[in-house]
mmCIF file of C-alpha atoms and ligand atoms in Angstrom:
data_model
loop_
_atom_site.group_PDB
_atom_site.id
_atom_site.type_symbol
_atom_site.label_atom_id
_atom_site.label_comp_id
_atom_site.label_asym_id
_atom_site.label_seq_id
_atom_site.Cartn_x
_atom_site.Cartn_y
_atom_site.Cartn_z
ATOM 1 C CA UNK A 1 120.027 117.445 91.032
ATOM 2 C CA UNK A 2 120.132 115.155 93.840
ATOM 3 C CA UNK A 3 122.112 112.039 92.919
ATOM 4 C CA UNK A 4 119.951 109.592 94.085
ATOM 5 C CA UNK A 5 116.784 111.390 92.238
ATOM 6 C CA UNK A 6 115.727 109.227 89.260
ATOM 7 C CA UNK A 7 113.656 110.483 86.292
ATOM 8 C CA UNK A 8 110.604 108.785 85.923
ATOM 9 C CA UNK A 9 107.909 108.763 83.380
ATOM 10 C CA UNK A 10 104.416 107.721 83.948
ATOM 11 C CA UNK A 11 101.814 107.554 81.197
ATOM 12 C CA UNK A 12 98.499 107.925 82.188
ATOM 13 C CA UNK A 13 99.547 110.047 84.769
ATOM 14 C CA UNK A 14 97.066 112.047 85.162
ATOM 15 C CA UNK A 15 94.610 109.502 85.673
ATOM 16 C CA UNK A 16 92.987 108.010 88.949
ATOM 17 C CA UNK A 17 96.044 105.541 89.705
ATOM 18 C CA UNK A 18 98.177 107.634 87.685
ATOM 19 C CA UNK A 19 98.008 111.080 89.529
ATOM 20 C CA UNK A 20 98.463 109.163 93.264
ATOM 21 C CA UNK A 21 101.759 107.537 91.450
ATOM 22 C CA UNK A 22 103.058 111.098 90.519
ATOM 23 C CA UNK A 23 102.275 112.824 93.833
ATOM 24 C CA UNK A 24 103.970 110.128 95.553
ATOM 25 C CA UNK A 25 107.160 109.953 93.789
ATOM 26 C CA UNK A 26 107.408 113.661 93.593
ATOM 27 C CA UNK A 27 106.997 113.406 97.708
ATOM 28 C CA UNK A 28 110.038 110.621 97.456
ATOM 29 C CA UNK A 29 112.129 113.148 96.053
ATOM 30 C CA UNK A 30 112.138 112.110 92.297
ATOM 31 C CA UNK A 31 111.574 114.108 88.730
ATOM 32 C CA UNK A 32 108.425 112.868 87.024
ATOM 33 C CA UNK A 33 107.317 113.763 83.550
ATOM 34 C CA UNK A 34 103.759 112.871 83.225
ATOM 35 C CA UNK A 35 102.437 112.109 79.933
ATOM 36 C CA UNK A 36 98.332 112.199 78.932
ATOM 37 C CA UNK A 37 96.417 112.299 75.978
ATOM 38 C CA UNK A 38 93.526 113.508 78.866
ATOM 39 C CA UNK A 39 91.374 110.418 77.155
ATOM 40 C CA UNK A 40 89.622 109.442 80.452
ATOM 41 C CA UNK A 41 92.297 111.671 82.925
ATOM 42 C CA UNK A 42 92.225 115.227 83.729
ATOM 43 C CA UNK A 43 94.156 118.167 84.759
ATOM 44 C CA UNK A 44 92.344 119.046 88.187
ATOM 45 C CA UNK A 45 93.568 115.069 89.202
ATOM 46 C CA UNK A 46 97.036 116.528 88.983
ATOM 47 C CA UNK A 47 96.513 119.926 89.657
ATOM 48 C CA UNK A 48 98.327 120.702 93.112
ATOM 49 C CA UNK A 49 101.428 119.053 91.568
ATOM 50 C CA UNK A 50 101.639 122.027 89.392
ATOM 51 C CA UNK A 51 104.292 124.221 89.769
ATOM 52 C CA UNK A 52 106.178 121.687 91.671
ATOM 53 C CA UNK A 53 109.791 122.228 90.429
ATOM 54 C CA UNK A 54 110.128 118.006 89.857
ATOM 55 C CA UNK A 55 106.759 117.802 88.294
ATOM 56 C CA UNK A 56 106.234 118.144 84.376
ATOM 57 C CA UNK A 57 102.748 117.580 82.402
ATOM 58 C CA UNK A 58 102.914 116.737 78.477
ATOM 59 C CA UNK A 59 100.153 116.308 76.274
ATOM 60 C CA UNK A 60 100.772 113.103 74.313
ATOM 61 C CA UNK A 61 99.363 109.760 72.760
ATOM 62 C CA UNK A 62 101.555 106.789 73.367
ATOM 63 C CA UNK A 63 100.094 105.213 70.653
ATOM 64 C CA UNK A 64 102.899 107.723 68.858
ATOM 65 C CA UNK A 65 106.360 107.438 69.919
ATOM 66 C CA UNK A 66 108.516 109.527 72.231
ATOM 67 C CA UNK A 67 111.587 110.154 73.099
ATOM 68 C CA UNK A 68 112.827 111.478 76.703
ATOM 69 C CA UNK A 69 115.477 110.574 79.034
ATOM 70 C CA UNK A 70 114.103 108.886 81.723
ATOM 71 C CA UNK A 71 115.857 105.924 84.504
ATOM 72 C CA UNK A 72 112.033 104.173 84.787
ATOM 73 C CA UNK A 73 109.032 104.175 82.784
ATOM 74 C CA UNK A 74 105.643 103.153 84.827
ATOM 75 C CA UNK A 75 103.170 102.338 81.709
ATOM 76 C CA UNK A 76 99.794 103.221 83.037
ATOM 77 C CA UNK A 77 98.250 104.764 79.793
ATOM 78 C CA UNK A 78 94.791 103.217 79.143
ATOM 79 C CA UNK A 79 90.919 103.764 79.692
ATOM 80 C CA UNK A 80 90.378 101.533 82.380
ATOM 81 C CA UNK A 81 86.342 100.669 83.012
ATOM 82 C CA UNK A 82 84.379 98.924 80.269
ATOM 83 C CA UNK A 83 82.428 102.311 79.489
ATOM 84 C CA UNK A 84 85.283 104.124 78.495
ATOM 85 C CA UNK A 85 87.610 101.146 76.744
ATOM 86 C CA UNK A 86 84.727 100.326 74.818
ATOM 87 C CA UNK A 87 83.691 103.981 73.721
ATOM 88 C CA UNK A 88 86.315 103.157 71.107
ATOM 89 C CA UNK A 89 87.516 99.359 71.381
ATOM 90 C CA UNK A 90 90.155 100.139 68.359
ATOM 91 C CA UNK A 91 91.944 102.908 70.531
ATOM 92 C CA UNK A 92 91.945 100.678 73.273
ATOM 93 C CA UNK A 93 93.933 97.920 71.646
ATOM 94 C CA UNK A 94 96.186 100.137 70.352
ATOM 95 C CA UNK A 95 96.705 102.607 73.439
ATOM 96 C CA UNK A 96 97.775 98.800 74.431
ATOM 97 C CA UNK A 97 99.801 97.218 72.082
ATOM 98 C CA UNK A 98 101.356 100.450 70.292
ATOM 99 C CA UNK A 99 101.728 101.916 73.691
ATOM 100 C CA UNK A 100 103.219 98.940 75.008
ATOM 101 C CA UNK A 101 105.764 98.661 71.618
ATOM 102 C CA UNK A 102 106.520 102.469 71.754
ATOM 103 C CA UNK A 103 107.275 102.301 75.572
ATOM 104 C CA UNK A 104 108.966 99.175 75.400
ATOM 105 C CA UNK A 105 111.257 101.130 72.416
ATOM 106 C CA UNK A 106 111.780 104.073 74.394
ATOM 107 C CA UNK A 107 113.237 101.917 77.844
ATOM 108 C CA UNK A 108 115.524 99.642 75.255
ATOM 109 C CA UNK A 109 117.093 102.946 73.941
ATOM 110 C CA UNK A 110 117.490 104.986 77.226
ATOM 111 C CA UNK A 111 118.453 101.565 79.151
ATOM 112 C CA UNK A 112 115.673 102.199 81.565
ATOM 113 C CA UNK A 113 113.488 100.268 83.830
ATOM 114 C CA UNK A 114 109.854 99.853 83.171
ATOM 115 C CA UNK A 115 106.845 98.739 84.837
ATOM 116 C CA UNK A 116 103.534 97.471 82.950
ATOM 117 C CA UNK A 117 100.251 98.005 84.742
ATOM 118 C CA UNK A 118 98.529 95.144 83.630
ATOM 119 C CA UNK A 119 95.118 93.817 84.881
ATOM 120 C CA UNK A 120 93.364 90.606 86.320
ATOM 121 C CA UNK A 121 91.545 91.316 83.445
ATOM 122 C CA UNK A 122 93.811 88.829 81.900
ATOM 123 C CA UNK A 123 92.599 85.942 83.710
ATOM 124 C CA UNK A 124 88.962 86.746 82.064
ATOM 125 C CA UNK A 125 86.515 84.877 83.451
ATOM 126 C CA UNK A 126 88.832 82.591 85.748
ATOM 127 C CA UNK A 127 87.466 78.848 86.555
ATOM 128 C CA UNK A 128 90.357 79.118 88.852
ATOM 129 C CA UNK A 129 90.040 81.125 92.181
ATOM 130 C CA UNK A 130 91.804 82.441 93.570
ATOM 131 C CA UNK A 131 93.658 83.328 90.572
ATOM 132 C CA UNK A 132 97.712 82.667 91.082
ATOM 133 C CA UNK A 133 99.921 84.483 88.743
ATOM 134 C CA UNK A 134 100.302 80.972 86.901
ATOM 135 C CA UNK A 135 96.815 80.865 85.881
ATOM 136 C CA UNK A 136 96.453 81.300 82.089
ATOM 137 C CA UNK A 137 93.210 82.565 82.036
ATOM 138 C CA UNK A 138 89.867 81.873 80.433
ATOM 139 C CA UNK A 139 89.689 85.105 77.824
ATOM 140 C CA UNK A 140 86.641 85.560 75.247
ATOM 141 C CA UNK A 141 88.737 87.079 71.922
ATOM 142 C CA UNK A 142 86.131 88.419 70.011
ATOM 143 C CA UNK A 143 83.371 89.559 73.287
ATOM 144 C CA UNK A 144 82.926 93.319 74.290
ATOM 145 C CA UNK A 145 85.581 93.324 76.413
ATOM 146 C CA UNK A 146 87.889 91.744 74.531
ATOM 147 C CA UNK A 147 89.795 94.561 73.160
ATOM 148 C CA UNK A 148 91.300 95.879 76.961
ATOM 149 C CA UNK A 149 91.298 91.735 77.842
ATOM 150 C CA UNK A 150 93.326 90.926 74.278
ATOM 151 C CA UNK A 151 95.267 94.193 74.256
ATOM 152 C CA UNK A 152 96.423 93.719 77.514
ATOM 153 C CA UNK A 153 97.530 90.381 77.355
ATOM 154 C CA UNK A 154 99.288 90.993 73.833
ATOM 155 C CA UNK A 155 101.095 94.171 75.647
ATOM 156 C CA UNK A 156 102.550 91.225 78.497
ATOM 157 C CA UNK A 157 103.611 89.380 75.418
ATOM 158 C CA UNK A 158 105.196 91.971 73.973
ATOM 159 C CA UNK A 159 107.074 92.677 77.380
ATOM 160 C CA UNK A 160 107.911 89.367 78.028
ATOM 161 C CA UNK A 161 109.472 89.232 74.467
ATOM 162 C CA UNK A 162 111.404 92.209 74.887
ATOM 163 C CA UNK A 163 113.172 90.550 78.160
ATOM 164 C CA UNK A 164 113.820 87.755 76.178
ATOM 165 C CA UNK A 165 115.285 89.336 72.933
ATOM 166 C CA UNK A 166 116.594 92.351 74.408
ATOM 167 C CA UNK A 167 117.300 91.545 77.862
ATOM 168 C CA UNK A 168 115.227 94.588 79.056
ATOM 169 C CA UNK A 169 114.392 95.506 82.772
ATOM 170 C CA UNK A 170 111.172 94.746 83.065
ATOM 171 C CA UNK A 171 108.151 94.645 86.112
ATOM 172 C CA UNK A 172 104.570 93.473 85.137
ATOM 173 C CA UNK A 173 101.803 93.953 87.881
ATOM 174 C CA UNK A 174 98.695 92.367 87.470
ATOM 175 C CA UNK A 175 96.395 95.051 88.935
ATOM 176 C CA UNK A 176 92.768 93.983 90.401
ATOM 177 C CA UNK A 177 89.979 96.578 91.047
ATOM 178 C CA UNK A 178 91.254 99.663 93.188
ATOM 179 C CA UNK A 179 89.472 102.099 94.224
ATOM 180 C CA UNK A 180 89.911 105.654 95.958
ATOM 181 C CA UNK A 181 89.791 109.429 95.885
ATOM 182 C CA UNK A 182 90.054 110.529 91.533
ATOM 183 C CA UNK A 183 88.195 107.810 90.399
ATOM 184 C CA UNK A 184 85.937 109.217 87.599
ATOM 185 C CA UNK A 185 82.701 109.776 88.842
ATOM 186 C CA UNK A 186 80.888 108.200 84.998
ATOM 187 C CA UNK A 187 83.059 105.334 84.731
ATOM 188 C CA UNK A 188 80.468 102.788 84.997
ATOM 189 C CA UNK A 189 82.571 101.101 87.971
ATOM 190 C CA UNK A 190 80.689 99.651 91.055
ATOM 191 C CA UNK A 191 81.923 101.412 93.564
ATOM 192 C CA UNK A 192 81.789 104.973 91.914
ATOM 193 C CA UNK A 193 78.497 104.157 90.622
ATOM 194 C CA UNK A 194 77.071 102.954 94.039
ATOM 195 C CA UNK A 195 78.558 106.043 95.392
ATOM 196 C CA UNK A 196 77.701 108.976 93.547
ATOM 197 C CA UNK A 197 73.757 106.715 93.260
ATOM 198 C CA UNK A 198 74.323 106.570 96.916
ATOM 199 C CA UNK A 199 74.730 111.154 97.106
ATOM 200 C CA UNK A 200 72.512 112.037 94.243
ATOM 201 C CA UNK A 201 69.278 109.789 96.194
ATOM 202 C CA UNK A 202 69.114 107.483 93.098
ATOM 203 C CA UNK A 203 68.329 104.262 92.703
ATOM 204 C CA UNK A 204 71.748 101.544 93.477
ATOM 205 C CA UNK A 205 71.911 99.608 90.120
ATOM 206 C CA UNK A 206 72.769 95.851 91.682
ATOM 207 C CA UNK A 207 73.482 93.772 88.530
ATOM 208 C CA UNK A 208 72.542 90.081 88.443
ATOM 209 C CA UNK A 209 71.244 89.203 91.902
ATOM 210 C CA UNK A 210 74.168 91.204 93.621
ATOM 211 C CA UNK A 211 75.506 87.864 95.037
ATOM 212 C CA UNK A 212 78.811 87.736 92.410
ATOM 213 C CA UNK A 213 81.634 88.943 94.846
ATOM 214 C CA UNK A 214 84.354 91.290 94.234
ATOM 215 C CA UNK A 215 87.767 92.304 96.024
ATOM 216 C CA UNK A 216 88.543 96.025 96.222
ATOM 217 C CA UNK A 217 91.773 97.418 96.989
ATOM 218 C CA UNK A 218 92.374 100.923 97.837
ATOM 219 C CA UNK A 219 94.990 102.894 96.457
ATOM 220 C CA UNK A 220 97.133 103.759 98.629
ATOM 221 C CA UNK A 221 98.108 100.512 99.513
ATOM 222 C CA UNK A 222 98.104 99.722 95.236
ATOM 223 C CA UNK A 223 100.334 102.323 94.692
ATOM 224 C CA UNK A 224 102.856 101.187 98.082
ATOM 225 C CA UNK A 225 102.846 97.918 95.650
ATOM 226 C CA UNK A 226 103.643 99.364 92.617
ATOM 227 C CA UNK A 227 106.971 101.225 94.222
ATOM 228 C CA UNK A 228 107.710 97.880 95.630
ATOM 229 C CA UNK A 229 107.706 96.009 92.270
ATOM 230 C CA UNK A 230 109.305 98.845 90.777
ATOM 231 C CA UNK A 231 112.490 98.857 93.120
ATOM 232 C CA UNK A 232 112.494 95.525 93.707
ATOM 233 C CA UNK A 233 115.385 92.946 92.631
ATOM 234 C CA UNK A 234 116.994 92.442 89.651
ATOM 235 C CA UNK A 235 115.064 89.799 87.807
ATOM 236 C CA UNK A 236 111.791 89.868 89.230
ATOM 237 C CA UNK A 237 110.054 90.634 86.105
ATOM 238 C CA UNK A 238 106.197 89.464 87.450
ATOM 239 C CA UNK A 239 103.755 89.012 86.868
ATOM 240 C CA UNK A 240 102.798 89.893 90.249
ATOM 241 C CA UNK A 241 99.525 89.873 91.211
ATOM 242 C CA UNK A 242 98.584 93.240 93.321
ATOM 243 C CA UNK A 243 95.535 93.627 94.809
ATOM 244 C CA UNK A 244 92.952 93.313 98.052
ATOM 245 C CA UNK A 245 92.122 89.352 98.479
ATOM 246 C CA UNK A 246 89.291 89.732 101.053
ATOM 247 C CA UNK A 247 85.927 89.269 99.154
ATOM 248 C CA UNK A 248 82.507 91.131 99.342
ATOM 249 C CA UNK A 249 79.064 90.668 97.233
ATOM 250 C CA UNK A 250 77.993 93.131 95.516
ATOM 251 C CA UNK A 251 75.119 93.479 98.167
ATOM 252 C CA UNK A 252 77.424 94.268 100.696
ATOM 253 C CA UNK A 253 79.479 96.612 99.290
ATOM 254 C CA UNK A 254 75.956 98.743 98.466
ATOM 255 C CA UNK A 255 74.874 98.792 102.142
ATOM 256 C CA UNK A 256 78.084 99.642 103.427
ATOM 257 C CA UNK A 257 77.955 102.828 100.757
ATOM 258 C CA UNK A 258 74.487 103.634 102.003
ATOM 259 C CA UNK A 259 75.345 103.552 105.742
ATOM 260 C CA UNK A 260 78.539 105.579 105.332
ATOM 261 C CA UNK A 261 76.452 108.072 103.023
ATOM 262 C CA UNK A 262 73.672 108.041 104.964
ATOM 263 C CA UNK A 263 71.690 107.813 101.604
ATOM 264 C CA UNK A 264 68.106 106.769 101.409
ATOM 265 C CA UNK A 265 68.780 105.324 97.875
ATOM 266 C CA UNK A 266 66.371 101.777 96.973
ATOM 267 C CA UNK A 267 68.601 98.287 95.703
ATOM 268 C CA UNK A 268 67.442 97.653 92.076
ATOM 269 C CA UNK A 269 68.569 94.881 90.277
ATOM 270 C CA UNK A 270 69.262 94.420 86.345
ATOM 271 C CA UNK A 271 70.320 92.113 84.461
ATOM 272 C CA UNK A 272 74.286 91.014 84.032
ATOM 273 C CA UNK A 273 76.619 92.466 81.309
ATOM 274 C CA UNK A 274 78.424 90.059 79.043
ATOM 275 C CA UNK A 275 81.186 88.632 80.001
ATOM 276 C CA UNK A 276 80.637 89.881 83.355
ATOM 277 C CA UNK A 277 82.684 87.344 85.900
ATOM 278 C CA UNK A 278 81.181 86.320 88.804
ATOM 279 C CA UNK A 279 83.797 86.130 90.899
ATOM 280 C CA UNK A 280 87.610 87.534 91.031
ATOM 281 C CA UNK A 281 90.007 87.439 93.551
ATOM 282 C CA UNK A 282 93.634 87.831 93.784
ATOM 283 C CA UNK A 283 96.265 85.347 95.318
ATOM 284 C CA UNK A 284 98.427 87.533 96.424
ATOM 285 C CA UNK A 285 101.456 85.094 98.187
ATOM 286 C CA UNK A 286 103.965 86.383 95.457
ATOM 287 C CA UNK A 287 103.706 89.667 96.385
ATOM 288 C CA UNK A 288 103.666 89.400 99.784
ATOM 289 C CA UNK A 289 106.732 87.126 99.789
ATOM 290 C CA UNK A 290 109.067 88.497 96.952
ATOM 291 C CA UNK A 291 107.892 92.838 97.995
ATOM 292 C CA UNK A 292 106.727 92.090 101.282
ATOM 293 C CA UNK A 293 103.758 93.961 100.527
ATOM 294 C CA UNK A 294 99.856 93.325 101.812
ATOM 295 C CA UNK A 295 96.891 95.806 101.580
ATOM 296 C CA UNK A 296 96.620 97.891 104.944
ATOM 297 C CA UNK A 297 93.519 100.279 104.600
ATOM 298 C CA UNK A 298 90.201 98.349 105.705
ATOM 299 C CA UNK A 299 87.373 98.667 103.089
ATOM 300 C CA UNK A 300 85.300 100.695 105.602
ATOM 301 C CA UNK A 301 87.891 103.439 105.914
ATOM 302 C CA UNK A 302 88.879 103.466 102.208
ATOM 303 C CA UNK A 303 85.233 104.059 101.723
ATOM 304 C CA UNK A 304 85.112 106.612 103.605
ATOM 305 C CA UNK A 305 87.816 108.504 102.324
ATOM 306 C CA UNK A 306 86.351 107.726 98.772
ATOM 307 C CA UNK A 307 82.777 109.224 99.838
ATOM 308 C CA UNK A 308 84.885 112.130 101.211
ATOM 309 C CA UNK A 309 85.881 112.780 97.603
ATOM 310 C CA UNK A 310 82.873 112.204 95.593
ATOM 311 C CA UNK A 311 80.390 114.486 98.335
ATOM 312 C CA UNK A 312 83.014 117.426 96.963
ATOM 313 C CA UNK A 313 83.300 116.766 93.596
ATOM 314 C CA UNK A 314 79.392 116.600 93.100
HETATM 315 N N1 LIG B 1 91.855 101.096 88.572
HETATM 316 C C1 LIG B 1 91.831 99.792 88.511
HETATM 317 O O1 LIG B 1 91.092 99.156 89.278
HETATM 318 C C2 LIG B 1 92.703 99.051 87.535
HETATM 319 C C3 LIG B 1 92.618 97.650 87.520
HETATM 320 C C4 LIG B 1 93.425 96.957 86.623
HETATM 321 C C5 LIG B 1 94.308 97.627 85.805
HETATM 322 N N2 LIG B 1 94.360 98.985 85.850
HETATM 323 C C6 LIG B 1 95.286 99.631 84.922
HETATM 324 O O2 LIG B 1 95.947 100.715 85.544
HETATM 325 C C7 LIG B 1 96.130 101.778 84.604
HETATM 326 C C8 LIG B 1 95.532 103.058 85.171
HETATM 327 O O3 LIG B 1 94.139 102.859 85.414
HETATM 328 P P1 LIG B 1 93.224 103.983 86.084
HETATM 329 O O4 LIG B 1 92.219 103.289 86.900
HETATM 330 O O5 LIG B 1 94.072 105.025 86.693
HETATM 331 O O6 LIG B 1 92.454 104.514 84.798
HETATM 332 P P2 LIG B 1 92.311 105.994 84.236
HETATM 333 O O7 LIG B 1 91.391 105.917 83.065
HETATM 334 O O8 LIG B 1 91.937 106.944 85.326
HETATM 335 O O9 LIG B 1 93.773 106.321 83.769
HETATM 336 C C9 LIG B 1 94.283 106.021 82.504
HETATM 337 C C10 LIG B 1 94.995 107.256 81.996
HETATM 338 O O10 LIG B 1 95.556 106.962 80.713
HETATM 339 C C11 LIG B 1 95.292 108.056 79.855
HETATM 340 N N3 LIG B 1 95.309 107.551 78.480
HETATM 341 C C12 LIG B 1 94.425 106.726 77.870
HETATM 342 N N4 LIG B 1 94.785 106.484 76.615
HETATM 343 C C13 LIG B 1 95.956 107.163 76.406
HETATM 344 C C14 LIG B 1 96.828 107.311 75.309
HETATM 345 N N5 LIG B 1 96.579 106.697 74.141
HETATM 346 N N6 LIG B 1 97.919 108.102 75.455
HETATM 347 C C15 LIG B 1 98.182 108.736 76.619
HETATM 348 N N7 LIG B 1 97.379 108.627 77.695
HETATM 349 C C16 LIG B 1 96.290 107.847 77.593
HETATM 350 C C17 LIG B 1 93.942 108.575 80.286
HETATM 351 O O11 LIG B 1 93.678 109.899 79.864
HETATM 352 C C18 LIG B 1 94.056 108.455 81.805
HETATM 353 O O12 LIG B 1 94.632 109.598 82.374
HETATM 354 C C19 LIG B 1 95.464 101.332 83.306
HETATM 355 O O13 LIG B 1 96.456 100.844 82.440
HETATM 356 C C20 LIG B 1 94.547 100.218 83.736
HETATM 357 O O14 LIG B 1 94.358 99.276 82.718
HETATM 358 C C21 LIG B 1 93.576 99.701 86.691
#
């Protein structure tokens, strides 16, 4: 083994940020264990790393503990999109917080370095915008989404608190909405759902009057930022914000679909979720001065890529 290879474990890795995570440190010359309970991830998203001499798949819940030697631990395990966190809201909190306490266990004992993906979820709906990492938030407890919001906030605590009490290595990114190739086609997200509405000739479900704006980042340039954070300097724990600050309304990002899709597919609008913020967008000046780092891929060209995907997997 190459000395400069590390060992890294990434739960949730076979899921949509997951599996780019493992291809790309496998390409950087590293060994990566991946570990899945296949909740919301799959086998095919991780499929031509198999067989790959640095690449290893186990099945496993982190919501039990585990015990491997690893040098860094990226924590990505957890359904991601309202549909599938709130399938079972219970699981969800504790994929979180039990995840978060197992992982957290498992880097104290092994002395290794670990990275939280967390989410501007945190921030709930912000009255601040854009949202710096110092912004506390403005979190509903007890709503529908409460149990990723709460759960991932508690699993910050809990990372914070082991820094503090055990003086552990620790990197918390604050992820906003990323999109790319390996996004699940049914997870109720706009830009899959526009898309695969967009191929099938259905109907483009614009919630609310489609003017509430969101950023989109794609993932290459998330995953670039997670490495960053990962291998950056002692004692830059986060949270970092990562994510793509230019805005778009929800109108836009539909007829952009439909043009690079060349779908026929009718606007129809219904009403607004709970909860749903109107706005959220990243302030990303941390990250760009502490990792250097700032999204590179153009939405146009992301989108294409990501219509790429979708037209073969449908
Ligand atoms: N994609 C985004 O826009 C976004 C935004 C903010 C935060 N995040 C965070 O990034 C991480 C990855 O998100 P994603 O978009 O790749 O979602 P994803 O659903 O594709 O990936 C999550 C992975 O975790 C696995 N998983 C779920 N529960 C598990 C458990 N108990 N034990 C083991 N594995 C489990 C799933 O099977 C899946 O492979 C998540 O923690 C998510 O909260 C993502």
């Amino acid at each position: 083994m190459n000395i400069s290879m590390k060992r890294i474990l990434i739960t949730g890795g076979a899921g949509f940020l997951g599996s780019h995570l493992c291809g790309r440190l496998i390409k950087d010359g590293n060994d990566v264990l991946c570990v899945d309970n296949f909740f919301t991830g799959s086998k095919s998203n991780i499929a031509h790393l198999i067989g790959d001499t640095y690449f290893e798949l186990m099945r496993h819940d982190v919501t039990f503990p585990l015990y491997v030697e690893v040098d860094q631990i990226f924590n990505l395990a957890c359904p991601a999109s309202p549909v599938h966190y709130q399938f079972d809201p219970v699981q969800t909190t504790k994929t979180s917080v039990h995840g978060a306490i197992n992982m957290l266990g498992l880097a104290k004992r092994v002395k290794a370095r670990i990275f939280q993906a967390s989410t501007s979820e945190v921030y709930g709906d912000p009255v601040v915008h854009p949202q710096p990492e110092s912004y506390w938030g403005n979190v509903n407890c007890i709503g529908p989404r409460s149990c990723y919001d709460e759960g991932k906030r508690c699993a910050e605590t809990l990372f914070f608190d082991y820094f503090r009490q055990h003086n552990l290595d620790i990197k918390v990114a604050r992820i906003f909405n990323t999109y790319g190739p390996r996004m699940h086609p049914n997870d109720g997200r706009v830009v899959s759902n526009f898309i695969v509405q967009a191929l099938k000739g259905e109907h483009i479900t614009i919630y609310g009057d489609g003017q509430q704006t969101r950023s989109f980042c794609y993932v290459d340039d998330m995953i670039e930022g997670f490495i960053r954070l990962m291998n950056s300097a002692d004692g830059l724990t986060g949270p970092v914000n990562l994510g793509n600050p230019i805005e778009y309304t929800m109108l836009e990002l539909a007829e952009t679909i439909l043009r690079l899709s060349n779908s026929n597919s009718k606007l129809v609008n219904k009403p607004l979720p709970q909860d749903d913020p109107r706005q959220r967008q990243p302030d990303i000046s941390l990250a760009s001065t502490a990792l250097d780092w700032a999204p590179k891929v153009g939405l146009e060209d992301g989108l294409k890529e990501t219509v790429d995907y979708f037209r073969q997997i449908l």
